Amino acid sequence: GIQVEQSPPDLILQEGANSTLRCNFSDSVNNLQWFHQNPWGQLINLFYIPSGTKQNGRLSATTVATERYSLLYISSSQTTDSGVYFCAAEAGSARQLTFGSGTQLTVLP
Amino acid sequence: KAGVTQTPRYLIKTRGQQVTLSCSPISGHRSVSWYQQTPGQGLQFLFEYFSETQRNKGNFPGRFSGRQFSNSRSEMNVSTLELGDSALYLCASKRGSGANVLTFGAGSRLTVL
């Protein structure tokens, strides 16, 4: 099945800094989503982005499907951005999302 | 509209017992998927149900089972619990089997003693 790798595994920032999280995937995808897992465990949808670029406030994402990677940008980070960010991809007829191992983001005040 | 609702949120069981977890999808969503999250294995797919039929199953032993009712609510059951079954169990729904955007519930955190 598809392999999904995320980097970096851990990221510590000062409030106000910008960051880029990366997701590499091993196959052509028909679904790619970014999630933020809050401290209580819930996965919150950030983007559905199998290709192209999207922006939502301070967050934006770009997927270059031909090169099999996706990037999540967080600008002017806030302490509430802390948590684990997951990339998940679905390829072909798999009918299931395969998750990366996540990036643990800590934003310090 | 209401999101994906999972019950119970927390539970503690002992080895050998069984457990049933419930998931109510977003209204109008007919596909429900279940995932297990552990510190060691990360997030792993368990199974997907659509219109009361299991459409896909992950690589888990037969002790893990599920079902979906006509109102799209789903339950998953784990029998003969083992310590390694301690995990956060997450349910997600989407509009149809061919739809793409999954929306997750808050999860059920199971501790096996």
Short mmCIF file of C-alpha atoms in Angstrom, two decimals:
data_model
loop_
_atom_site.label_atom_id
_atom_site.label_comp_id
_atom_site.label_asym_id
_atom_site.label_seq_id
_atom_site.Cartn_x
_atom_site.Cartn_y
_atom_site.Cartn_z
CA GLY A 1 0.00 0.00 0.00
CA ILE A 2 0.89 3.65 -0.07
CA GLN A 3 3.61 4.94 2.25
CA VAL A 4 3.25 8.35 3.89
CA GLU A 5 6.19 10.06 5.54
CA GLN A 6 6.12 13.31 7.45
CA SER A 7 8.90 15.63 8.47
CA PRO A 8 10.07 16.95 10.79
CA PRO A 9 8.83 14.67 13.58
CA ASP A 10 9.11 17.47 16.13
CA LEU A 11 9.12 21.24 15.77
CA ILE A 12 9.44 23.88 18.47
CA LEU A 13 8.72 27.52 17.60
CA GLN A 14 8.36 30.84 19.29
CA GLU A 15 4.97 32.48 18.97
CA GLY A 16 4.83 34.54 15.79
CA ALA A 17 7.21 32.36 13.81
CA ASN A 18 6.37 30.64 10.51
CA SER A 19 6.74 26.94 9.80
CA THR A 20 6.55 24.42 6.99
CA LEU A 21 5.54 20.81 7.48
CA ARG A 22 6.19 18.26 4.77
CA CYS A 23 4.41 15.09 3.67
CA ASN A 24 5.86 12.68 1.12
CA PHE A 25 3.78 9.89 -0.37
CA SER A 26 4.79 6.92 -2.45
CA ASP A 27 1.96 6.68 -4.98
CA SER A 28 -0.50 8.77 -6.96
CA VAL A 29 -3.26 9.91 -4.63
CA ASN A 30 -6.93 10.60 -5.10
CA ASN A 31 -7.30 11.91 -1.57
CA LEU A 32 -4.95 13.83 0.66
CA GLN A 33 -5.97 15.51 3.88
CA TRP A 34 -4.19 17.45 6.58
CA PHE A 35 -5.43 17.15 10.15
CA HIS A 36 -4.62 18.78 13.46
CA GLN A 37 -5.04 16.58 16.50
CA ASN A 38 -5.99 18.61 19.53
CA PRO A 39 -4.87 17.76 23.08
CA TRP A 40 -8.08 15.82 23.65
CA GLY A 41 -7.40 13.55 20.69
CA GLN A 42 -9.86 14.80 18.12
CA LEU A 43 -8.65 15.06 14.53
CA ILE A 44 -9.69 18.34 13.01
CA ASN A 45 -9.82 18.67 9.22
CA LEU A 46 -7.54 21.39 7.94
CA PHE A 47 -7.44 20.77 4.22
CA TYR A 48 -8.61 18.32 1.60
CA ILE A 49 -5.93 18.86 -1.02
CA PRO A 50 -5.05 16.05 -3.47
CA SER A 51 -3.51 18.71 -5.71
CA GLY A 52 -3.08 22.46 -5.92
CA THR A 53 -2.98 25.15 -3.27
CA LYS A 54 -5.50 26.24 -0.65
CA GLN A 55 -5.46 28.85 2.08
CA ASN A 56 -7.48 29.24 5.23
CA GLY A 57 -6.45 32.17 7.38
CA ARG A 58 -2.93 31.70 8.66
CA LEU A 59 -2.76 28.18 7.25
CA SER A 60 -2.14 27.18 3.68
CA ALA A 61 -1.30 23.95 1.92
CA THR A 62 0.19 22.95 -1.39
CA THR A 63 0.23 19.50 -2.97
CA VAL A 64 2.45 18.76 -5.95
CA ALA A 65 0.91 15.48 -7.03
CA THR A 66 3.41 14.83 -9.83
CA GLU A 67 6.28 15.00 -7.33
CA ARG A 68 4.34 13.23 -4.59
CA TYR A 69 4.58 15.68 -1.76
CA SER A 70 2.43 18.12 0.15
CA LEU A 71 3.37 21.07 2.33
CA LEU A 72 1.47 22.69 5.17
CA TYR A 73 2.41 26.28 5.98
CA ILE A 74 1.61 27.90 9.30
CA SER A 75 2.26 31.62 9.50
CA SER A 76 2.42 33.82 12.60
CA SER A 77 2.05 30.75 14.82
CA GLN A 78 0.08 30.94 18.06
CA THR A 79 0.23 28.75 21.15
CA THR A 80 -3.13 27.30 20.18
CA ASP A 81 -1.50 25.87 17.04
CA SER A 82 0.36 23.38 19.24
CA GLY A 83 -0.49 19.73 18.74
CA VAL A 84 0.16 16.99 16.24
CA TYR A 85 -0.33 17.56 12.54
CA PHE A 86 -1.10 14.55 10.39
CA CYS A 87 -1.07 14.05 6.69
CA ALA A 88 -3.21 11.20 5.34
CA ALA A 89 -3.44 9.88 1.81
CA GLU A 90 -5.55 7.45 -0.16
CA ALA A 91 -4.39 5.90 -3.42
CA GLY A 92 -6.25 4.01 -6.10
CA SER A 93 -9.15 1.90 -4.90
CA ALA A 94 -7.78 1.52 -1.37
CA ARG A 95 -10.84 3.15 0.24
CA GLN A 96 -8.83 3.95 3.35
CA LEU A 97 -6.64 6.79 4.49
CA THR A 98 -3.06 5.93 5.33
CA PHE A 99 -1.67 8.30 7.94
CA GLY A 100 1.83 9.57 8.37
CA SER A 101 3.45 9.47 11.78
CA GLY A 102 2.73 13.13 12.39
CA THR A 103 4.63 16.30 13.28
CA GLN A 104 4.47 17.33 16.94
CA LEU A 105 4.37 21.14 16.94
CA THR A 106 5.02 23.12 20.11
CA VAL A 107 4.56 26.88 20.01
CA LEU A 108 6.11 28.66 22.97
CA PRO A 109 4.72 31.96 24.29
CA LYS B 1 -25.13 20.52 12.21
CA ALA B 2 -23.95 17.99 14.74
CA GLY B 3 -20.59 16.36 14.18
CA VAL B 4 -19.56 12.75 14.55
CA THR B 5 -20.50 11.51 18.02
CA GLN B 6 -18.65 8.71 19.74
CA THR B 7 -19.61 7.02 22.97
CA PRO B 8 -18.32 6.30 25.51
CA ARG B 9 -15.46 8.79 25.55
CA TYR B 10 -13.45 6.88 28.15
CA LEU B 11 -13.61 3.35 29.45
CA ILE B 12 -11.54 0.91 31.40
CA LYS B 13 -11.72 -2.85 30.91
CA THR B 14 -9.73 -5.85 32.06
CA ARG B 15 -8.04 -8.47 29.94
CA GLY B 16 -10.42 -11.03 28.53
CA GLN B 17 -13.46 -8.78 28.60
CA GLN B 18 -15.16 -7.42 25.53
CA VAL B 19 -16.09 -3.87 24.62
CA THR B 20 -18.53 -2.17 22.28
CA LEU B 21 -18.00 1.35 20.99
CA SER B 22 -20.61 3.45 19.24
CA CYS B 23 -20.40 6.04 16.51
CA SER B 24 -23.15 8.29 15.17
CA PRO B 25 -22.12 9.93 11.88
CA ILE B 26 -22.98 13.38 10.63
CA SER B 27 -26.56 13.50 9.43
CA GLY B 28 -26.68 12.44 5.78
CA HIS B 29 -23.34 10.65 5.90
CA ARG B 30 -23.65 6.99 5.01
CA SER B 31 -20.02 5.87 5.24
CA VAL B 32 -18.38 5.22 8.60
CA SER B 33 -14.75 4.26 9.11
CA TRP B 34 -12.91 3.23 12.26
CA TYR B 35 -9.27 3.84 13.11
CA GLN B 36 -7.09 2.77 16.02
CA GLN B 37 -4.41 5.11 17.37
CA THR B 38 -1.59 3.87 19.60
CA PRO B 39 1.74 5.47 20.47
CA GLY B 40 3.63 2.60 18.86
CA GLN B 41 1.68 2.01 15.66
CA GLY B 42 0.16 5.42 15.06
CA LEU B 43 -3.17 5.67 13.26
CA GLN B 44 -4.28 2.45 11.61
CA PHE B 45 -7.39 1.71 9.59
CA LEU B 46 -9.76 -0.86 11.05
CA PHE B 47 -12.75 -1.01 8.71
CA GLU B 48 -15.26 0.97 6.67
CA TYR B 49 -19.01 0.48 6.49
CA PHE B 50 -21.38 1.82 3.88
CA SER B 51 -25.08 1.06 3.70
CA GLU B 52 -24.75 -1.60 6.40
CA THR B 53 -22.04 -3.45 4.45
CA GLN B 54 -18.38 -3.73 5.34
CA ARG B 55 -16.56 -2.28 2.33
CA ASN B 56 -12.98 -2.56 3.50
CA LYS B 57 -11.05 -4.05 6.38
CA GLY B 58 -7.61 -3.35 7.75
CA ASN B 59 -5.06 -5.82 9.02
CA PHE B 60 -6.52 -6.60 12.44
CA PRO B 61 -7.42 -9.95 14.01
CA GLY B 62 -10.94 -11.31 13.99
CA ARG B 63 -11.44 -10.13 17.57
CA PHE B 64 -12.16 -6.74 16.04
CA SER B 65 -15.55 -6.55 14.39
CA GLY B 66 -18.11 -3.97 13.52
CA ARG B 67 -21.50 -3.34 12.08
CA GLN B 68 -23.63 -0.55 10.74
CA PHE B 69 -27.32 -0.01 11.25
CA SER B 70 -29.92 1.26 8.82
CA ASN B 71 -29.66 4.76 10.33
CA SER B 72 -25.90 4.70 9.51
CA ARG B 73 -24.87 4.50 13.16
CA SER B 74 -22.01 2.08 13.63
CA GLU B 75 -20.63 -0.02 16.44
CA MET B 76 -17.33 -1.76 16.77
CA ASN B 77 -16.66 -4.62 19.11
CA VAL B 78 -13.42 -5.99 20.48
CA SER B 79 -13.62 -9.38 22.15
CA THR B 80 -11.14 -11.06 24.49
CA LEU B 81 -9.35 -7.80 25.21
CA GLU B 82 -5.57 -7.74 25.40
CA LEU B 83 -3.34 -5.13 26.97
CA GLY B 84 -2.25 -4.05 23.50
CA ASP B 85 -5.81 -3.08 22.62
CA SER B 86 -5.44 -0.02 24.82
CA ALA B 87 -5.81 2.82 22.34
CA LEU B 88 -7.80 5.76 21.12
CA TYR B 89 -10.48 4.50 18.75
CA LEU B 90 -11.55 7.08 16.23
CA CYS B 91 -14.62 7.01 14.04
CA ALA B 92 -15.00 9.07 10.90
CA SER B 93 -17.85 9.63 8.50
CA LYS B 94 -18.27 10.85 4.96
CA ARG B 95 -21.24 11.38 2.69
CA GLY B 96 -20.79 8.37 0.46
CA SER B 97 -18.37 5.59 -0.19
CA GLY B 98 -16.94 7.52 -3.13
CA ALA B 99 -16.76 10.81 -1.28
CA ASN B 100 -13.41 11.94 -0.04
CA VAL B 101 -13.47 14.25 2.96
CA LEU B 102 -13.48 12.35 6.25
CA THR B 103 -14.72 14.05 9.41
CA PHE B 104 -13.62 12.50 12.68
CA GLY B 105 -15.27 12.19 16.05
CA ALA B 106 -13.58 12.92 19.37
CA GLY B 107 -12.70 9.28 19.92
CA SER B 108 -13.17 6.62 22.57
CA ARG B 109 -10.17 6.07 24.79
CA LEU B 110 -9.94 2.45 25.91
CA THR B 111 -7.66 1.31 28.68
CA VAL B 112 -7.19 -2.42 29.21
CA LEU B 113 -5.81 -3.46 32.60
#
